[in-house]
Tab-separated table of C-alpha atoms in Angstrom:
chain	number	residue	atom	x	y	z
A	110	MET	CA	91.275	-83.960	25.737
A	111	LYS	CA	88.151	-82.454	26.742
A	112	THR	CA	87.234	-83.997	30.186
A	113	ALA	CA	84.025	-86.595	29.762
A	114	ASN	CA	80.645	-85.327	31.971
A	115	SER	CA	81.549	-83.080	35.565
A	116	LEU	CA	78.574	-85.587	37.707
A	117	MET	CA	80.158	-88.557	37.106
A	118	SER	CA	83.451	-87.564	37.548
A	119	GLY	CA	83.041	-85.458	40.059
A	120	LEU	CA	81.457	-88.359	42.557
A	121	GLY	CA	83.319	-90.679	44.674
A	122	THR	CA	83.450	-94.069	44.819
A	123	THR	CA	80.269	-95.333	46.559
A	124	VAL	CA	80.686	-96.168	50.793
A	125	PHE	CA	80.692	-99.580	50.300
A	126	GLU	CA	82.719	-100.163	48.192
A	127	VAL	CA	84.941	-98.314	50.078
A	128	MET	CA	84.665	-99.877	53.252
A	129	SER	CA	84.156	-103.250	51.815
A	130	ALA	CA	87.635	-103.179	50.723
A	131	LEU	CA	89.110	-101.911	54.424
A	132	ALA	CA	87.412	-104.685	55.260
A	133	ARG	CA	89.695	-106.837	52.849
A	134	GLN	CA	92.429	-105.140	54.034
A	135	HIS	CA	92.234	-105.799	57.492
A	136	GLN	CA	90.412	-109.094	57.622
A	137	SER	CA	87.886	-107.580	59.529
A	138	VAL	CA	83.832	-109.018	59.390
A	139	ASN	CA	82.205	-107.161	57.355
A	140	LEU	CA	79.122	-105.970	58.384
A	141	GLY	CA	79.373	-103.251	56.282
A	142	GLN	CA	77.495	-103.986	52.736
A	143	GLY	CA	73.761	-105.650	52.302
A	144	PHE	CA	74.517	-109.048	51.199
A	145	PRO	CA	73.137	-112.309	52.780
A	146	ASP	CA	76.121	-114.914	53.351
A	147	ASP	CA	72.758	-117.813	52.780
A	148	LYS	CA	72.459	-119.396	49.194
A	149	GLY	CA	69.388	-118.621	48.018
A	150	PRO	CA	66.416	-120.844	48.356
A	151	GLU	CA	67.265	-124.559	46.518
A	152	ALA	CA	64.219	-123.993	44.602
A	153	VAL	CA	64.723	-120.761	43.298
A	154	ARG	CA	68.285	-121.631	42.037
A	155	ARG	CA	67.854	-125.068	40.781
A	156	ALA	CA	64.940	-123.568	38.729
A	157	ALA	CA	67.944	-120.811	37.159
A	158	ALA	CA	70.188	-123.826	36.986
A	159	GLU	CA	68.298	-126.743	35.113
A	160	TYR	CA	66.378	-123.685	32.660
A	161	LEU	CA	70.318	-123.070	31.983
A	162	MET	CA	71.177	-126.525	30.543
A	163	ASP	CA	68.090	-126.918	28.904
A	164	GLY	CA	65.900	-123.884	28.079
A	165	HIS	CA	66.351	-120.895	25.776
A	166	ASN	CA	69.501	-118.678	26.390
A	167	GLN	CA	68.959	-115.959	23.434
A	168	TYR	CA	67.274	-112.943	23.486
A	169	PRO	CA	64.343	-112.556	25.760
A	170	PRO	CA	61.724	-110.594	25.606
A	171	MET	CA	62.910	-107.357	26.154
A	172	MET	CA	59.626	-106.976	28.422
A	173	GLY	CA	61.064	-109.896	30.256
A	174	LEU	CA	59.544	-113.420	30.173
A	175	PRO	CA	56.530	-113.819	29.819
A	176	GLU	CA	56.700	-116.206	32.863
A	177	LEU	CA	58.319	-113.660	35.320
A	178	ARG	CA	55.851	-110.601	34.553
A	179	GLN	CA	52.850	-112.775	34.798
A	180	ALA	CA	54.270	-114.088	38.733
A	181	VAL	CA	54.675	-109.859	39.090
A	182	ALA	CA	51.426	-109.763	37.965
A	183	ALA	CA	49.961	-113.150	40.349
A	184	HIS	CA	52.764	-111.831	43.135
A	185	ALA	CA	51.290	-107.723	43.457
A	186	LYS	CA	47.714	-109.814	43.806
A	187	ARG	CA	48.537	-111.681	46.775
A	188	PHE	CA	50.353	-109.527	48.383
A	189	GLN	CA	48.842	-106.528	47.326
A	190	GLY	CA	45.256	-106.838	46.137
A	191	LEU	CA	46.707	-105.157	42.869
A	192	GLU	CA	45.073	-105.867	39.230
A	193	VAL	CA	47.691	-105.501	36.912
A	194	ASP	CA	48.134	-106.346	33.345
A	195	TRP	CA	50.768	-108.533	32.886
A	196	GLN	CA	51.591	-107.018	29.469
A	197	SER	CA	52.130	-103.445	29.845
A	198	GLU	CA	52.115	-102.729	33.161
A	199	VAL	CA	55.542	-105.319	34.253
A	200	LEU	CA	58.814	-104.516	33.238
A	201	VAL	CA	61.734	-106.800	34.303
A	202	THR	CA	64.798	-105.091	34.397
A	203	SER	CA	68.793	-106.214	34.916
A	204	GLY	CA	68.153	-105.116	38.681
A	205	ALA	CA	66.419	-102.801	41.472
A	206	THR	CA	68.873	-100.213	40.033
A	207	GLU	CA	68.669	-100.614	36.107
A	208	ALA	CA	64.850	-100.077	37.344
A	209	LEU	CA	65.279	-96.407	39.181
A	210	GLY	CA	67.505	-95.121	36.187
A	211	ASP	CA	64.412	-96.407	33.392
A	212	CYS	CA	61.518	-94.294	35.762
A	213	LEU	CA	64.077	-91.434	36.518
A	214	PHE	CA	65.226	-91.100	33.348
A	215	GLY	CA	62.319	-92.350	31.426
A	216	LEU	CA	59.431	-89.124	33.128
A	217	ILE	CA	62.137	-86.940	34.160
A	218	GLU	CA	62.833	-83.630	32.311
A	219	PRO	CA	65.710	-81.370	32.935
A	220	GLY	CA	64.663	-78.935	35.218
A	221	ASP	CA	62.013	-80.941	36.799
A	222	GLU	CA	62.280	-80.380	40.242
A	223	VAL	CA	62.261	-84.519	42.016
A	224	VAL	CA	61.292	-85.558	46.749
A	225	LEU	CA	63.764	-86.986	48.105
A	226	ILE	CA	63.742	-88.407	51.203
A	227	GLU	CA	67.322	-88.250	53.249
A	228	PRO	CA	69.052	-90.461	54.820
A	229	LEU	CA	69.016	-92.079	51.555
A	230	TYR	CA	70.190	-94.757	49.181
A	231	ASP	CA	72.971	-93.911	47.093
A	232	SER	CA	72.453	-94.642	44.228
A	233	TYR	CA	69.205	-92.231	43.806
A	234	LEU	CA	70.960	-88.254	43.418
A	235	PRO	CA	73.253	-89.442	40.804
A	236	ILE	CA	70.605	-90.300	39.288
A	237	VAL	CA	67.960	-87.613	39.310
A	238	ARG	CA	70.793	-84.780	38.333
A	239	ARG	CA	72.464	-86.924	35.570
A	240	ALA	CA	68.790	-87.197	34.433
A	241	GLY	CA	68.236	-83.583	34.476
A	242	GLY	CA	66.390	-83.302	37.317
A	243	ILE	CA	66.311	-80.662	40.577
A	244	ALA	CA	66.548	-82.638	44.661
A	245	LYS	CA	64.216	-81.157	46.761
A	246	LEU	CA	65.189	-82.986	49.390
A	247	VAL	CA	63.914	-83.547	53.106
A	248	ARG	CA	65.236	-85.129	56.097
A	249	LEU	CA	63.951	-87.347	58.473
A	250	GLU	CA	65.076	-86.963	61.962
A	251	PRO	CA	66.714	-90.386	64.143
A	252	PRO	CA	66.146	-91.898	66.321
A	253	THR	CA	62.193	-91.891	65.870
A	254	TRP	CA	62.482	-90.987	62.244
A	255	SER	CA	59.073	-89.581	61.853
A	256	LEU	CA	58.118	-88.142	58.538
A	257	PRO	CA	58.180	-84.129	58.812
A	258	ARG	CA	55.404	-83.309	57.237
A	259	GLU	CA	55.408	-79.807	56.645
A	260	GLU	CA	58.580	-79.728	55.454
A	261	LEU	CA	57.506	-82.316	52.520
A	262	ALA	CA	55.010	-80.258	52.262
A	263	ALA	CA	56.786	-77.022	51.169
A	264	ALA	CA	59.448	-79.487	49.021
A	265	PHE	CA	56.132	-79.788	46.473
A	266	SER	CA	55.266	-77.303	44.249
A	267	ALA	CA	53.886	-77.003	41.058
A	268	ARG	CA	57.669	-78.560	39.420
A	269	THR	CA	57.393	-81.169	40.777
A	270	LYS	CA	58.072	-83.901	38.473
A	271	LEU	CA	57.807	-86.722	40.957
A	272	ILE	CA	59.185	-88.314	44.632
A	273	LEU	CA	61.444	-90.705	44.793
A	274	PHE	CA	61.233	-92.938	48.209
A	275	ASN	CA	61.499	-96.190	49.436
A	276	THR	CA	59.578	-98.500	51.296
A	277	PRO	CA	61.666	-100.204	54.232
A	278	MET	CA	64.030	-97.447	54.027
A	279	ASN	CA	66.803	-97.943	53.597
A	280	PRO	CA	69.502	-97.383	55.771
A	281	CYS	CA	67.335	-96.427	58.655
A	282	SER	CA	65.005	-99.279	59.105
A	283	LYS	CA	61.762	-97.212	58.819
A	284	VAL	CA	58.658	-98.040	57.764
A	285	PHE	CA	55.810	-96.214	56.737
A	286	ASP	CA	53.051	-97.015	57.962
A	287	ARG	CA	49.681	-96.228	56.126
A	288	GLU	CA	48.966	-92.476	57.224
A	289	GLU	CA	52.349	-91.626	55.538
A	290	LEU	CA	51.805	-92.499	53.277
A	291	GLU	CA	48.692	-91.015	52.916
A	292	PHE	CA	49.898	-87.754	53.400
A	293	ILE	CA	52.124	-88.442	50.685
A	294	ALA	CA	49.636	-89.672	48.802
A	295	GLY	CA	46.995	-86.391	48.947
A	296	LEU	CA	50.529	-84.002	48.271
A	297	CYS	CA	51.464	-85.580	44.689
A	298	LEU	CA	47.974	-85.619	44.218
A	299	LYS	CA	48.082	-81.970	44.673
A	300	HIS	CA	50.327	-81.199	42.653
A	301	ASP	CA	49.449	-83.826	39.242
A	302	ALA	CA	53.072	-86.286	40.931
A	303	TYR	CA	54.441	-89.566	40.016
A	304	ALA	CA	55.675	-91.714	43.426
A	305	VAL	CA	58.455	-93.897	42.471
A	306	CYS	CA	58.279	-96.337	45.314
A	307	ASP	CA	61.007	-99.035	45.743
A	308	GLU	CA	59.893	-101.527	47.465
A	309	VAL	CA	63.059	-104.184	46.766
A	310	TYR	CA	62.297	-104.705	51.152
A	311	GLU	CA	58.786	-105.529	50.828
A	312	HIS	CA	59.267	-108.636	52.285
A	313	ILE	CA	61.808	-108.262	54.950
A	314	ILE	CA	60.044	-106.327	57.466
A	315	PHE	CA	59.572	-106.952	61.426
A	316	ASP	CA	57.620	-106.905	64.855
A	317	GLY	CA	53.722	-107.800	62.982
A	318	LEU	CA	54.489	-105.035	60.895
A	319	ARG	CA	52.655	-104.877	57.757
A	320	HIS	CA	54.001	-103.855	54.060
A	321	GLN	CA	51.398	-101.777	52.012
A	322	SER	CA	52.233	-100.060	49.274
A	323	ILE	CA	51.442	-96.490	47.654
A	324	MET	CA	50.453	-97.476	44.572
A	325	THR	CA	47.371	-99.523	46.780
A	326	LEU	CA	45.907	-96.091	47.880
A	327	PRO	CA	42.987	-94.396	46.201
A	328	GLY	CA	44.237	-92.637	43.675
A	329	MET	CA	48.007	-93.207	42.810
A	330	ARG	CA	47.122	-96.862	40.677
A	331	GLU	CA	47.750	-94.046	38.111
A	332	ARG	CA	50.910	-92.140	39.211
A	333	THR	CA	52.786	-95.297	41.001
A	334	ALA	CA	56.149	-96.926	39.978
A	335	ARG	CA	56.837	-99.656	42.608
A	336	ILE	CA	60.261	-101.894	42.471
A	337	GLY	CA	60.653	-105.289	42.959
A	338	SER	CA	63.749	-107.150	43.653
A	339	ALA	CA	64.880	-110.803	43.392
A	340	GLY	CA	68.142	-110.374	45.376
A	341	LYS	CA	66.344	-109.341	48.317
A	342	SER	CA	63.221	-111.463	48.245
A	343	PHE	CA	65.416	-114.380	47.558
A	344	SER	CA	68.865	-113.420	48.969
A	345	VAL	CA	70.542	-113.484	45.115
A	346	THR	CA	72.180	-109.919	45.242
A	347	GLY	CA	74.547	-111.092	42.924
A	348	TRP	CA	71.594	-111.675	40.195
A	349	LYS	CA	70.515	-108.421	39.795
A	350	VAL	CA	66.769	-109.078	38.478
A	351	GLY	CA	64.197	-106.495	39.358
A	352	TYR	CA	61.255	-105.348	37.775
A	353	VAL	CA	59.123	-102.792	37.813
A	354	THR	CA	55.081	-102.462	38.050
A	355	ALA	CA	54.190	-98.997	36.187
A	356	PRO	CA	50.349	-98.256	34.544
A	357	PRO	CA	50.120	-98.572	30.537
A	358	GLU	CA	50.768	-95.166	30.117
A	359	MET	CA	53.910	-94.675	33.226
A	360	MET	CA	55.333	-97.633	31.647
A	361	LYS	CA	55.753	-96.667	27.514
A	362	ALA	CA	58.315	-94.304	28.818
A	363	ILE	CA	60.068	-96.170	31.143
A	364	ALA	CA	60.017	-99.559	28.481
A	365	LYS	CA	61.860	-96.838	26.231
A	366	THR	CA	64.568	-96.181	28.848
A	367	HIS	CA	65.270	-99.770	29.614
A	368	GLN	CA	64.731	-100.559	25.790
A	369	PHE	CA	68.652	-98.251	25.614
A	370	MET	CA	69.034	-99.603	28.977
A	371	THR	CA	69.601	-103.095	28.978
A	372	PHE	CA	67.313	-104.226	26.915
A	373	THR	CA	67.176	-107.635	28.946
A	374	THR	CA	67.653	-109.352	31.862
A	375	PRO	CA	69.871	-113.128	31.746
A	376	PRO	CA	66.758	-115.834	30.884
A	377	ASN	CA	67.676	-118.584	33.221
A	378	LEU	CA	67.746	-115.967	36.343
A	379	GLN	CA	64.134	-114.877	35.181
A	380	TRP	CA	62.846	-117.982	35.298
A	381	GLY	CA	64.498	-119.128	38.762
A	382	THR	CA	62.796	-115.558	39.753
A	383	ALA	CA	59.578	-116.445	38.567
A	384	ALA	CA	59.585	-119.720	40.600
A	385	GLY	CA	60.675	-117.493	43.399
A	386	LEU	CA	57.652	-115.768	43.349
A	387	ARG	CA	55.277	-118.204	42.559
A	388	LEU	CA	57.242	-119.901	46.366
A	389	ASP	CA	54.234	-120.557	49.108
A	390	ASP	CA	53.524	-118.068	52.034
A	391	SER	CA	55.181	-119.685	54.111
A	392	TYR	CA	58.336	-118.456	52.567
A	393	TYR	CA	58.171	-114.935	52.770
A	394	SER	CA	56.990	-115.497	56.625
A	395	GLY	CA	59.929	-117.288	57.469
A	396	LEU	CA	62.233	-115.265	55.728
A	397	ALA	CA	61.107	-111.947	57.471
A	398	GLY	CA	61.383	-113.814	60.527
A	399	ASP	CA	65.003	-115.234	60.072
A	400	MET	CA	66.078	-112.138	59.717
A	401	GLN	CA	64.635	-110.342	62.340
A	402	ARG	CA	66.332	-112.837	64.570
A	403	LYS	CA	69.296	-112.340	62.959
A	404	ARG	CA	68.441	-108.496	64.036
A	405	ASP	CA	68.100	-109.173	67.532
A	406	ARG	CA	71.231	-111.351	67.530
A	407	LEU	CA	73.155	-108.676	66.690
A	408	ALA	CA	70.964	-105.789	68.345
A	409	GLY	CA	70.617	-107.218	71.300
A	410	ALA	CA	74.372	-107.366	71.305
A	411	LEU	CA	75.229	-103.665	70.298
A	412	SER	CA	73.389	-102.740	73.254
A	413	GLU	CA	75.053	-105.208	75.488
A	414	ILE	CA	78.758	-103.531	74.487
A	415	GLY	CA	77.943	-100.187	74.917
A	416	PHE	CA	75.877	-98.232	71.271
A	417	ASP	CA	72.607	-96.954	71.487
A	418	VAL	CA	70.581	-98.891	69.236
A	419	LEU	CA	67.937	-97.458	67.282
A	420	PRO	CA	64.891	-99.391	66.106
A	421	ALA	CA	64.988	-101.066	62.655
A	422	HIS	CA	61.736	-102.563	61.772
A	423	GLY	CA	62.733	-103.948	58.152
A	424	THR	CA	65.474	-104.086	55.545
A	425	TYR	CA	69.246	-105.385	56.772
A	426	PHE	CA	69.902	-103.011	58.608
A	427	VAL	CA	70.075	-101.467	62.393
A	428	THR	CA	71.423	-97.596	63.092
A	429	THR	CA	74.077	-97.444	66.212
A	430	ASP	CA	74.870	-94.246	67.503
A	431	PHE	CA	78.037	-95.214	69.324
A	432	ARG	CA	78.862	-91.821	71.328
A	433	PRO	CA	77.394	-94.347	74.905
A	434	LEU	CA	80.560	-95.743	73.478
A	435	GLY	CA	83.283	-92.772	74.658
A	436	PHE	CA	84.240	-92.560	71.246
A	437	ASN	CA	83.799	-88.721	69.717
A	438	GLY	CA	84.905	-88.525	66.441
A	439	THR	CA	82.964	-88.606	63.555
A	440	ASP	CA	81.015	-91.155	61.746
A	441	GLU	CA	84.001	-91.741	59.685
A	442	ASP	CA	86.206	-91.914	61.549
A	443	PHE	CA	84.523	-94.793	63.478
A	444	CYS	CA	83.683	-97.327	61.052
A	445	ARG	CA	87.635	-97.046	59.611
A	446	HIS	CA	88.574	-97.220	63.878
A	447	ILE	CA	86.505	-100.350	64.648
A	448	THR	CA	87.809	-101.844	60.730
A	449	VAL	CA	91.047	-101.146	62.104
A	450	GLU	CA	90.992	-101.845	65.363
A	451	ALA	CA	88.376	-104.193	66.567
A	452	GLY	CA	88.198	-105.611	63.104
A	453	VAL	CA	84.508	-105.199	62.556
A	454	THR	CA	83.228	-102.652	59.221
A	455	ALA	CA	80.464	-101.056	60.025
A	456	VAL	CA	79.126	-98.224	57.787
A	457	PRO	CA	79.160	-94.493	58.815
A	458	VAL	CA	75.268	-93.284	58.441
A	459	SER	CA	76.185	-89.965	57.243
A	460	ALA	CA	77.378	-90.735	53.882
A	461	PHE	CA	73.753	-91.297	52.719
A	462	TYR	CA	73.299	-88.038	53.252
A	463	ASP	CA	74.031	-84.897	50.057
A	464	GLN	CA	75.845	-83.312	52.558
A	465	PRO	CA	77.543	-85.386	54.713
A	466	GLU	CA	79.757	-82.484	56.621
A	467	VAL	CA	76.591	-81.044	57.937
A	468	ALA	CA	74.719	-84.470	58.520
A	469	PRO	CA	74.271	-86.060	61.909
A	470	ARG	CA	77.787	-87.932	62.489
A	471	HIS	CA	77.907	-90.224	64.975
A	472	PHE	CA	75.539	-93.276	63.691
A	473	ALA	CA	76.475	-95.898	62.042
A	474	ARG	CA	74.918	-99.058	60.512
A	475	PHE	CA	75.984	-102.777	60.657
A	476	CYS	CA	74.368	-105.411	58.916
A	477	PHE	CA	73.028	-108.327	59.983
A	478	CYS	CA	71.429	-110.684	57.077
A	479	LYS	CA	74.898	-113.056	57.807
A	480	HIS	CA	74.855	-116.333	59.373
A	481	ASP	CA	75.192	-116.328	62.968
A	482	GLU	CA	78.899	-117.695	63.464
A	483	THR	CA	79.601	-113.974	60.960
A	484	LEU	CA	77.344	-112.078	63.245
A	485	ASP	CA	78.388	-114.342	66.921
A	486	ALA	CA	82.767	-112.501	65.089
A	487	ALA	CA	81.902	-109.587	65.046
A	488	ILE	CA	79.929	-109.255	68.722
A	489	ASP	CA	82.843	-111.565	70.624
A	490	ARG	CA	85.704	-109.376	68.217
A	491	LEU	CA	83.711	-105.394	69.951
A	492	GLY	CA	83.006	-106.845	72.834
A	493	SER	CA	86.887	-107.368	73.170
A	494	TYR	CA	87.564	-104.410	72.320
A	495	PHE	CA	85.343	-102.089	73.699
A	496	ARG	CA	85.499	-103.922	77.306
A	497	LEU	CA	89.204	-103.399	77.343
């Protein structure tokens, strides 16, 4: 038999599935994979359920329900001050990962260079490479995760098609500030490059910080695609509803890719997402406040147990250095060890690098978007184990 695509066939199973399977096997408290315990806002779920029973359950428009696209545009105006034409600049996708695929397959020509920032979400590199892109990786270093400007500037060239980055940033919980965004924007303008910005955690941001989209900066409105997610904004990760905002010329290629990728997304879930985007500001501030409280609950306890806990300014995750506990193995060894021996599962941070063997190997990432009882169970198990 002829071989399948070598790039995709050569990929390993995602770290989330590996660690979640291990957690199930050992009945561990799973703080590895990032999904909330909450059901999501009742108004959002009810709107989707009512549409399922009473609405039109055939193919919706390829670009998405007008009501959702209008809500995405209004949301961008409310939170980012962006004037968006919902008819030509908004696309609904089956999750943010599909949105990433549409952007990358639609914009990259084989041989184009793509700048990415490590540690990075695990789907980025496979999509870039399958699209024919050549990855130019720039690494943030713990514990501050500050932007290495000289290295980033050196990664750009006349061959750079785009930069893909995530803010607030999974996995390291960094929020890019305005000066960093301006530096990235300057490089995009200098080298005539696009920016594809994964902003799925735009409302899960802490410590009085504010999310700013690079699309709002001078010169970037015409060259940026920004991606949002109902799964993250409304704690309904299983819905897989994403949305892309991009200028019309960029959107043409992105939408044509979507047309032959999934074509449409379930209309009732689109309707529910539209209801969510219209929720008042108190919902969004409440979401951030609740997640910050959970962060503090878990981070404070991990620190007391003996972990060195790195700052977490957004997302669902807190990164820890486990060396103070006396464990001398790799991060993968550590995460397997605590799953089996302590009954708590985390994710090794080296999994978010292109070459894990030369990445930092002493950091474990814990997810805190869980019920307090779940967090407390994990804290109790880790405390009992490491205080033996």
